[in-house]
Coordinates of C-alpha atoms in Angstrom, one line a residue:
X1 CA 0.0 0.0 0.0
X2 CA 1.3 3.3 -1.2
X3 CA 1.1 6.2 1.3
X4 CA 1.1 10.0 0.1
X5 CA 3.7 11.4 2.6
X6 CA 4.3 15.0 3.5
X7 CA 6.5 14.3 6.6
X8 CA 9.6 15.7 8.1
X9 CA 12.5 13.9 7.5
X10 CA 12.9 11.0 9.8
X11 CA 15.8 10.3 12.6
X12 CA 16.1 6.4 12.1
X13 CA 18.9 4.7 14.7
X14 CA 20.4 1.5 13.2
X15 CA 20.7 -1.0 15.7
X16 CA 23.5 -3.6 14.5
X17 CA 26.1 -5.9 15.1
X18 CA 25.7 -7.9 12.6
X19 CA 28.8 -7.9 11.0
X20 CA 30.9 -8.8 14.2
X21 CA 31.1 -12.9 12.9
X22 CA 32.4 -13.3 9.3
X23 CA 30.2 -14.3 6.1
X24 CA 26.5 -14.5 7.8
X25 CA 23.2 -13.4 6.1
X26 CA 21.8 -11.1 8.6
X27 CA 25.1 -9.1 8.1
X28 CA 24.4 -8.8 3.8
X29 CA 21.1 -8.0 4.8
X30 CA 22.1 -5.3 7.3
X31 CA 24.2 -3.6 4.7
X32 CA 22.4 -4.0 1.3
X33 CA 19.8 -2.0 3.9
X34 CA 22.2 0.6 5.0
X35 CA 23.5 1.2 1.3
X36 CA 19.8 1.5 -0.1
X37 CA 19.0 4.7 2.5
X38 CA 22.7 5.5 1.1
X39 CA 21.6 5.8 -2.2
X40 CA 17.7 6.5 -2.6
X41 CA 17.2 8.0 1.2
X42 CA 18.9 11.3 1.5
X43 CA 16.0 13.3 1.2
X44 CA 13.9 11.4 3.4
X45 CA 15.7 9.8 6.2
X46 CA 18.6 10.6 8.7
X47 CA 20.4 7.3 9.5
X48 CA 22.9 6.7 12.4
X49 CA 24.8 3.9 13.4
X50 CA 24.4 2.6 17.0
X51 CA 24.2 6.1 18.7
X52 CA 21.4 4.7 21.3
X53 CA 20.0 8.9 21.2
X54 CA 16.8 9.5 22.6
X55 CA 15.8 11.7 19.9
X56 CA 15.8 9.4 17.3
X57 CA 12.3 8.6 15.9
X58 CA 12.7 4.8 15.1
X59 CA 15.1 2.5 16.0
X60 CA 15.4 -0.2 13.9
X61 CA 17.2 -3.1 15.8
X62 CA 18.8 -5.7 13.8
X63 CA 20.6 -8.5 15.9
X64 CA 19.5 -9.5 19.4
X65 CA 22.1 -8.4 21.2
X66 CA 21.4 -7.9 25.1
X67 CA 22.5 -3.8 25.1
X68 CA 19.7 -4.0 22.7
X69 CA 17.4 -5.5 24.5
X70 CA 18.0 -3.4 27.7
X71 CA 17.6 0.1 25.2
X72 CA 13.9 -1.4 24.1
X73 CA 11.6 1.1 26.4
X74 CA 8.1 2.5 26.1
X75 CA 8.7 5.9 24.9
X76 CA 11.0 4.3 22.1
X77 CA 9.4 3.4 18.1
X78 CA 11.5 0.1 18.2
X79 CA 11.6 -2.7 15.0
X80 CA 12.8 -5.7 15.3
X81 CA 14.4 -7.4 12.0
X82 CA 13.2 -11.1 12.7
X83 CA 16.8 -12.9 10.7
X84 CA 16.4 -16.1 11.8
X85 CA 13.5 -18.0 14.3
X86 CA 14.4 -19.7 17.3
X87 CA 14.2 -23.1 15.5
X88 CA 17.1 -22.4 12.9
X89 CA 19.1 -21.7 15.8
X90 CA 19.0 -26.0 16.0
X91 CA 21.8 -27.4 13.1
X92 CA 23.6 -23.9 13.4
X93 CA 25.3 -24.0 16.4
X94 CA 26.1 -26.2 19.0
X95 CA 25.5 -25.3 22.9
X96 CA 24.0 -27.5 26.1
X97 CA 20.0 -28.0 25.7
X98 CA 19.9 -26.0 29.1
X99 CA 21.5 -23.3 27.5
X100 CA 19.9 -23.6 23.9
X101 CA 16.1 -23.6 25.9
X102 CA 17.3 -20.5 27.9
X103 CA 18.9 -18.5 24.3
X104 CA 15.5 -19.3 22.5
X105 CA 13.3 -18.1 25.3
X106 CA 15.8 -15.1 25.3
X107 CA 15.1 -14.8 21.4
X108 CA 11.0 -14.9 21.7
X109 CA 11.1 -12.2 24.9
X110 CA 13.3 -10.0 22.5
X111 CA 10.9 -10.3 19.6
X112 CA 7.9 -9.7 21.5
X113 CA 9.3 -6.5 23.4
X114 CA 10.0 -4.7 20.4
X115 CA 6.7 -2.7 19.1
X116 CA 6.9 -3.8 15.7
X117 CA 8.4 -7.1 13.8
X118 CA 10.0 -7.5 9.9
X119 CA 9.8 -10.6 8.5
X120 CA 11.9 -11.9 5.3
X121 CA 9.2 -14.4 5.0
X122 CA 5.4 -14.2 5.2
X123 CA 5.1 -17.9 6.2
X124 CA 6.8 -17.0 9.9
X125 CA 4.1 -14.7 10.7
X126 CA 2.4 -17.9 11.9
X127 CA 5.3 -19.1 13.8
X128 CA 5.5 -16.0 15.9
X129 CA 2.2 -15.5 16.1
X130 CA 2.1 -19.0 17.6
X131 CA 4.7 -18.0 20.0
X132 CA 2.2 -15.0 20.9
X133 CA 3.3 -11.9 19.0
X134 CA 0.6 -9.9 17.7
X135 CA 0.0 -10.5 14.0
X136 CA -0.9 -6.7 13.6
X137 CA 2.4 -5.7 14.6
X138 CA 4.5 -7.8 12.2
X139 CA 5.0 -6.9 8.3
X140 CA 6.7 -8.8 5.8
X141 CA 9.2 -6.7 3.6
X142 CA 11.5 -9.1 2.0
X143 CA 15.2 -9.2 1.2
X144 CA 16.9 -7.6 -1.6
X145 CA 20.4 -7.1 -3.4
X146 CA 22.2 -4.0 -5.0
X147 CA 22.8 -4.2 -9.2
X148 CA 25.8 -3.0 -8.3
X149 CA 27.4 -5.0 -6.8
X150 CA 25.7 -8.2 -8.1
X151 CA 25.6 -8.7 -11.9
X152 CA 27.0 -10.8 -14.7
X153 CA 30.1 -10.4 -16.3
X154 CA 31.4 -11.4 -19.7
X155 CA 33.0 -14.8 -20.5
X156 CA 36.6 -13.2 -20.2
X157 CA 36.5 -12.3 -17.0
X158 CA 34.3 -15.1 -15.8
X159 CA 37.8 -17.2 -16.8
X160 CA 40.0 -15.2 -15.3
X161 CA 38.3 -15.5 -12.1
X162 CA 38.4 -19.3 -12.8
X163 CA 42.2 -19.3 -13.3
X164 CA 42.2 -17.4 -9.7
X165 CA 40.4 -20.4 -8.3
X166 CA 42.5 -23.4 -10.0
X167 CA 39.2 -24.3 -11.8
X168 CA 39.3 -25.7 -15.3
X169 CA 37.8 -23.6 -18.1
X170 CA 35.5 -26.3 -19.6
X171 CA 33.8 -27.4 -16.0
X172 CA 30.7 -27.6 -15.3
X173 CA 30.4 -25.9 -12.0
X174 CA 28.3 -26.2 -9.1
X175 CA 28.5 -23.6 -6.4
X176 CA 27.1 -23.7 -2.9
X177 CA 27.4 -20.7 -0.6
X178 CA 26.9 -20.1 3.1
X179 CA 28.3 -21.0 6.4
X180 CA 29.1 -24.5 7.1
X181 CA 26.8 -25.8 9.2
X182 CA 24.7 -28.7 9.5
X183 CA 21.9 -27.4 8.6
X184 CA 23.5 -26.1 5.5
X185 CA 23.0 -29.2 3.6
X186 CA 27.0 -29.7 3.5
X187 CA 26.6 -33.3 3.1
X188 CA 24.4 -33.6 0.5
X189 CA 26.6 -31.1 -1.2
X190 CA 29.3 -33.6 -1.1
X191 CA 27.5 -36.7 -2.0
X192 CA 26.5 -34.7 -5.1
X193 CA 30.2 -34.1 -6.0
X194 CA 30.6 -37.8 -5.4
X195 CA 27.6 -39.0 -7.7
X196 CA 28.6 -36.1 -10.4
X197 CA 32.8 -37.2 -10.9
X198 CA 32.1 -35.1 -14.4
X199 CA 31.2 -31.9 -12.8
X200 CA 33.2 -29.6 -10.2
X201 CA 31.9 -28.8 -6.7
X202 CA 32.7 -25.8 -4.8
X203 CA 31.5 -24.5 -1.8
X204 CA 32.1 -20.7 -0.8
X205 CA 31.8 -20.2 2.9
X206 CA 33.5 -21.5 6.4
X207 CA 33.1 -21.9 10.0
X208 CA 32.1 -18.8 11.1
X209 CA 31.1 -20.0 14.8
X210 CA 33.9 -21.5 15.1
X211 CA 34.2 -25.0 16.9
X212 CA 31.0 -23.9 18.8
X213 CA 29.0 -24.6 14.6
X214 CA 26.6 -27.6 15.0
X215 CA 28.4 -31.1 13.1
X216 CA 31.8 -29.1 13.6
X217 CA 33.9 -31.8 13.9
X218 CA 32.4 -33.9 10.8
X219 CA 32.1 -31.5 8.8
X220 CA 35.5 -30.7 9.2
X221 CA 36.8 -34.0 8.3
X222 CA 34.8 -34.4 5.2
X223 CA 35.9 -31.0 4.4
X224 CA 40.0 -32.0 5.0
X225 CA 39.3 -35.6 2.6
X226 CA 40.9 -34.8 -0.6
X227 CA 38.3 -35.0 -3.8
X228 CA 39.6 -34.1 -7.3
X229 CA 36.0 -32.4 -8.2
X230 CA 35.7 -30.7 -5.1
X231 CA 36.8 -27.3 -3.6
X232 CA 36.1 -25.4 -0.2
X233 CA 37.1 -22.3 -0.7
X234 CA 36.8 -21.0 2.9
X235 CA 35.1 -17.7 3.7
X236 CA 35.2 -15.2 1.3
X237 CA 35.3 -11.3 1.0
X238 CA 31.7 -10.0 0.2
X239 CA 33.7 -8.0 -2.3
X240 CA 34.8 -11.0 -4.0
X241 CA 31.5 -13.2 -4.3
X242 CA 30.0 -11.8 -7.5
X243 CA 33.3 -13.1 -9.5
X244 CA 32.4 -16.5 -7.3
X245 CA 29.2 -16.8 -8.4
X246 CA 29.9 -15.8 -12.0
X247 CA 32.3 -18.7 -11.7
X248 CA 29.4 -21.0 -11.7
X249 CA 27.2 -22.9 -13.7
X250 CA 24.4 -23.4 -11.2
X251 CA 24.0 -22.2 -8.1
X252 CA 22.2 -25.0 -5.6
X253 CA 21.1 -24.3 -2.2
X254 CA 20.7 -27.5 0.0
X255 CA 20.0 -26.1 3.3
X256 CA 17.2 -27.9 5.3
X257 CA 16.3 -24.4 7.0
X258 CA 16.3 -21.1 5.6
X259 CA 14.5 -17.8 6.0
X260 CA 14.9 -15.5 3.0
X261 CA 18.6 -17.0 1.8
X262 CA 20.8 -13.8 0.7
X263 CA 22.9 -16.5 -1.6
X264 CA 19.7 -17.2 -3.6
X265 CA 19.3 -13.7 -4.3
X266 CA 22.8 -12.7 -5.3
X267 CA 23.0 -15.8 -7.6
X268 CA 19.7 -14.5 -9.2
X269 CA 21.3 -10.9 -10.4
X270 CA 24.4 -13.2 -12.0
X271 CA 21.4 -14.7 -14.1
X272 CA 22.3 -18.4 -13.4
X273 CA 20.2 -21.1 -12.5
X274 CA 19.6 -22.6 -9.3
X275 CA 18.5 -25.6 -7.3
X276 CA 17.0 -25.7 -3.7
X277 CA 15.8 -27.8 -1.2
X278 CA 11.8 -28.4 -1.3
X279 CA 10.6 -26.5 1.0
X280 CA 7.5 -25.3 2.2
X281 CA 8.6 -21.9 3.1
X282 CA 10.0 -20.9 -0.3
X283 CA 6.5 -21.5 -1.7
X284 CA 5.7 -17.7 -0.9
X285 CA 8.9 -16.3 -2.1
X286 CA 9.6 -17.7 -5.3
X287 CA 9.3 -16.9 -8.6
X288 CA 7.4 -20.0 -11.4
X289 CA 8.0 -23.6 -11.2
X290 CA 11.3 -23.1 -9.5
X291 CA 13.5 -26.3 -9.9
X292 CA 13.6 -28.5 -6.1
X293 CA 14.8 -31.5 -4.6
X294 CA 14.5 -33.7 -1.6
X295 CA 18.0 -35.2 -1.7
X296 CA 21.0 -35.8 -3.3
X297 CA 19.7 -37.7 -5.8
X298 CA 17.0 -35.9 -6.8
X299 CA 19.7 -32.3 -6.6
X300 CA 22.3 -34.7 -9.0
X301 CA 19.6 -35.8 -11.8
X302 CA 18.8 -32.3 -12.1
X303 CA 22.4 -31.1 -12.5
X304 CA 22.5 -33.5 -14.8
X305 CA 19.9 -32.1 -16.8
X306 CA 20.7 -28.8 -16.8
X307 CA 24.1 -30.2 -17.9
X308 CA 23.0 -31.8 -21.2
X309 CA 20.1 -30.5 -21.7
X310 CA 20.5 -26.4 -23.6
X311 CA 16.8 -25.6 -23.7
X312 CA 15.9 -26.6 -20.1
X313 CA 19.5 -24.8 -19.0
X314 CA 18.5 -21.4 -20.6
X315 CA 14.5 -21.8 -19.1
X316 CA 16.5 -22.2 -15.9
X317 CA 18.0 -18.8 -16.0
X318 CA 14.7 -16.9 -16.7
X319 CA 13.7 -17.8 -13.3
X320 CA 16.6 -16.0 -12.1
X321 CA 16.0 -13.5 -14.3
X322 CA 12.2 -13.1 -12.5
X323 CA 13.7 -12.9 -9.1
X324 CA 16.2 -10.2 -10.1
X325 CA 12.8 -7.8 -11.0
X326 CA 10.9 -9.2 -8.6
X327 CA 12.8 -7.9 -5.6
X328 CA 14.7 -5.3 -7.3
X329 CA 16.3 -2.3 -5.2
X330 CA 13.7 -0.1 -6.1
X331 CA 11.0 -2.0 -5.7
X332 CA 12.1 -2.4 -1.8
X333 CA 13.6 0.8 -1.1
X334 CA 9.5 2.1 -1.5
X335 CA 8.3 -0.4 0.5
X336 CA 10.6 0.7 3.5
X337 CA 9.9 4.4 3.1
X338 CA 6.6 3.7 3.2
X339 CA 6.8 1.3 6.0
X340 CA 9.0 3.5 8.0
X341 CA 6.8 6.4 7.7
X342 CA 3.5 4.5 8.2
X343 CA 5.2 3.4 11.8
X344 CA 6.1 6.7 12.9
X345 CA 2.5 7.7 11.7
X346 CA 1.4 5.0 14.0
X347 CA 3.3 6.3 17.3
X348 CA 3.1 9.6 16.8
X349 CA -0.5 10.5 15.5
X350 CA -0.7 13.8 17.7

């Protein structure tokens, strides 16, 4: 819903540490945010950086950190940026039950203290509301990514960047992105790279938690087993990852959890294809007859496909293609001016 605004110019705190651990989601989506007021908010909003004023209109809070939780009070506009739900938290990281129950019950009491709630996905309203937030206070905007710094490039440079890597020109390559984690789908990945000895695997992402990541010490020794088709490349600069995915054939996302993946979008603007798990949640979000799987099996026979097959490989792209308009830049930079607004409208009616 568009709003006709003729409103002063709004003091907006960002609420963030986000980027303190390497290579997570909630960080890109923190600072493809930050870089849209950049660019398309000067005129209508005044953004700071953890300055905890009391004169800022809204804050918008965007990790749960407990400094944050302690600055949530009445006379405050607060937002919450919902990045993950308490459940993703299981297959992330690894940590006592007593302490897991404690962390999600921390989680939920954050969520529900802030006056208003984003969502990525429209199918967690549900799952909060279930948890006993107030459906009227949460809006689903969902994420984005900047043509800017996401985009194709031409075949000479897409070998250079090969060279860079150590990967052949003529490979077919499969790329996977994200932190290693369990819940990642990091073994599927492999068993894909050892069902597909004709294509090349790579993986772009690490262990950003550390020895405290959920499977840590499996996951480590599949990842230290040498595999001629098959190459972790460790966590890498944001700066770096559109020549990474450029790299690629297909992009495939195996994760068994997921809220709005960043990966899948930044793949999109390179205009390759991709895989993902089947699941429910990405029912809502994606674009056509989006290509799924269950398992490895089912993720390898369409690899192979795509592989041999030039008509279904092209059809592949334009779904990409369809994301990249969908949830285009400027498409989303009106949706949170009007959302911003229509909060401080809500607040502050006198």
């Amino acid at each position: 819903m568009n709003i006709i605004l003729n409103m002063k110019k709004l003091k907006i705190d960002m609420l963030s540490h986000a980027t303190s651990a390497p290579a997570q989601g909630v960080a890109s989506v923190y600072l493809e945010l930050m870089n849209l007021m950049e660019k398309y908010g000067k005129d209508d909003f005044e953004i700071a950086l953890n300055r905890h004023s009391s004169k800022m209109d809204l804050y918008h809070i965007h990790s749960v950190n407990p400094s944050f939780y302690l600055m949530m009070k009445k006379n405050r506009t607060t937002i919450c940026f919902v990045h993950f739900m308490p459940d993703t938290l299981e297959g992330s990281i690894r940590l006592p039950k007593f302490a897991f129950r404690i962390f999600k019950k921390y989680v939920i009491s954050f969520y529900k203290k802030a006056k208003e709630i984003v969502v990525v996905n429209p199918s967690f309203k549900k799952e909060l509301v279930e948890y006993g937030l107030d459906e009227k206070r949460i809006t689903y905007i969902p994420n984005f990514v900047s043509h800017e710094d996401f985009y194709p490039v031409d075949e000479e440079t897409r070998k250079k960047i090969r060279k860079e890597y150590k990967i052949p020109d003529n490979a077919f390559v499969v790329l996977g992105v994200g932190q290693v984690q369990t819940r990642k789908g990091i073994l599927d990945f492999i068993r894909m790279s050892e069902e597909n000895p004709d294509m090349y695997f790579v993986w772009a992402g690490g262990f950003s938690f550390k020895n405290i990541t959920d499977g840590y010490s499996e996951l480590k020794k599949e990842m230290e087993k040498k595999r001629d088709n098959l190459l972790f490349l460790g966590i890498i600069d944001r700066e770096k990852m559109n020549g990474v995915y450029n790299m690629a054939d297909v992009f495939v996302l195996p994760s068994y959890n997921e809220l709005f993946p960043m990966a899948l979008l930044e793949n999109c603007e390179t205009k390759h294809p991709y895989i993902v798990r089947d699941l429910e949640l990405y029912k809502d979000i994606l674009v056509g007859d989006y290509l799924r799987a269950n398992d490895s099996n089912e993720f390898s026979a369409l690899l192979r496909k795509l592989k041999s097959d030039e008509v279904f490989y092209n059809s592949s792209k334009s779904l990409s293609e369809d994301m990249s308009e969908k949830y285009s830049e400027e498409k989303l930079y009106e949706m949170w001016k009007n959302y911003y607004y229509s909060i401080f409208e809500k607040y502050n009616k006198n």
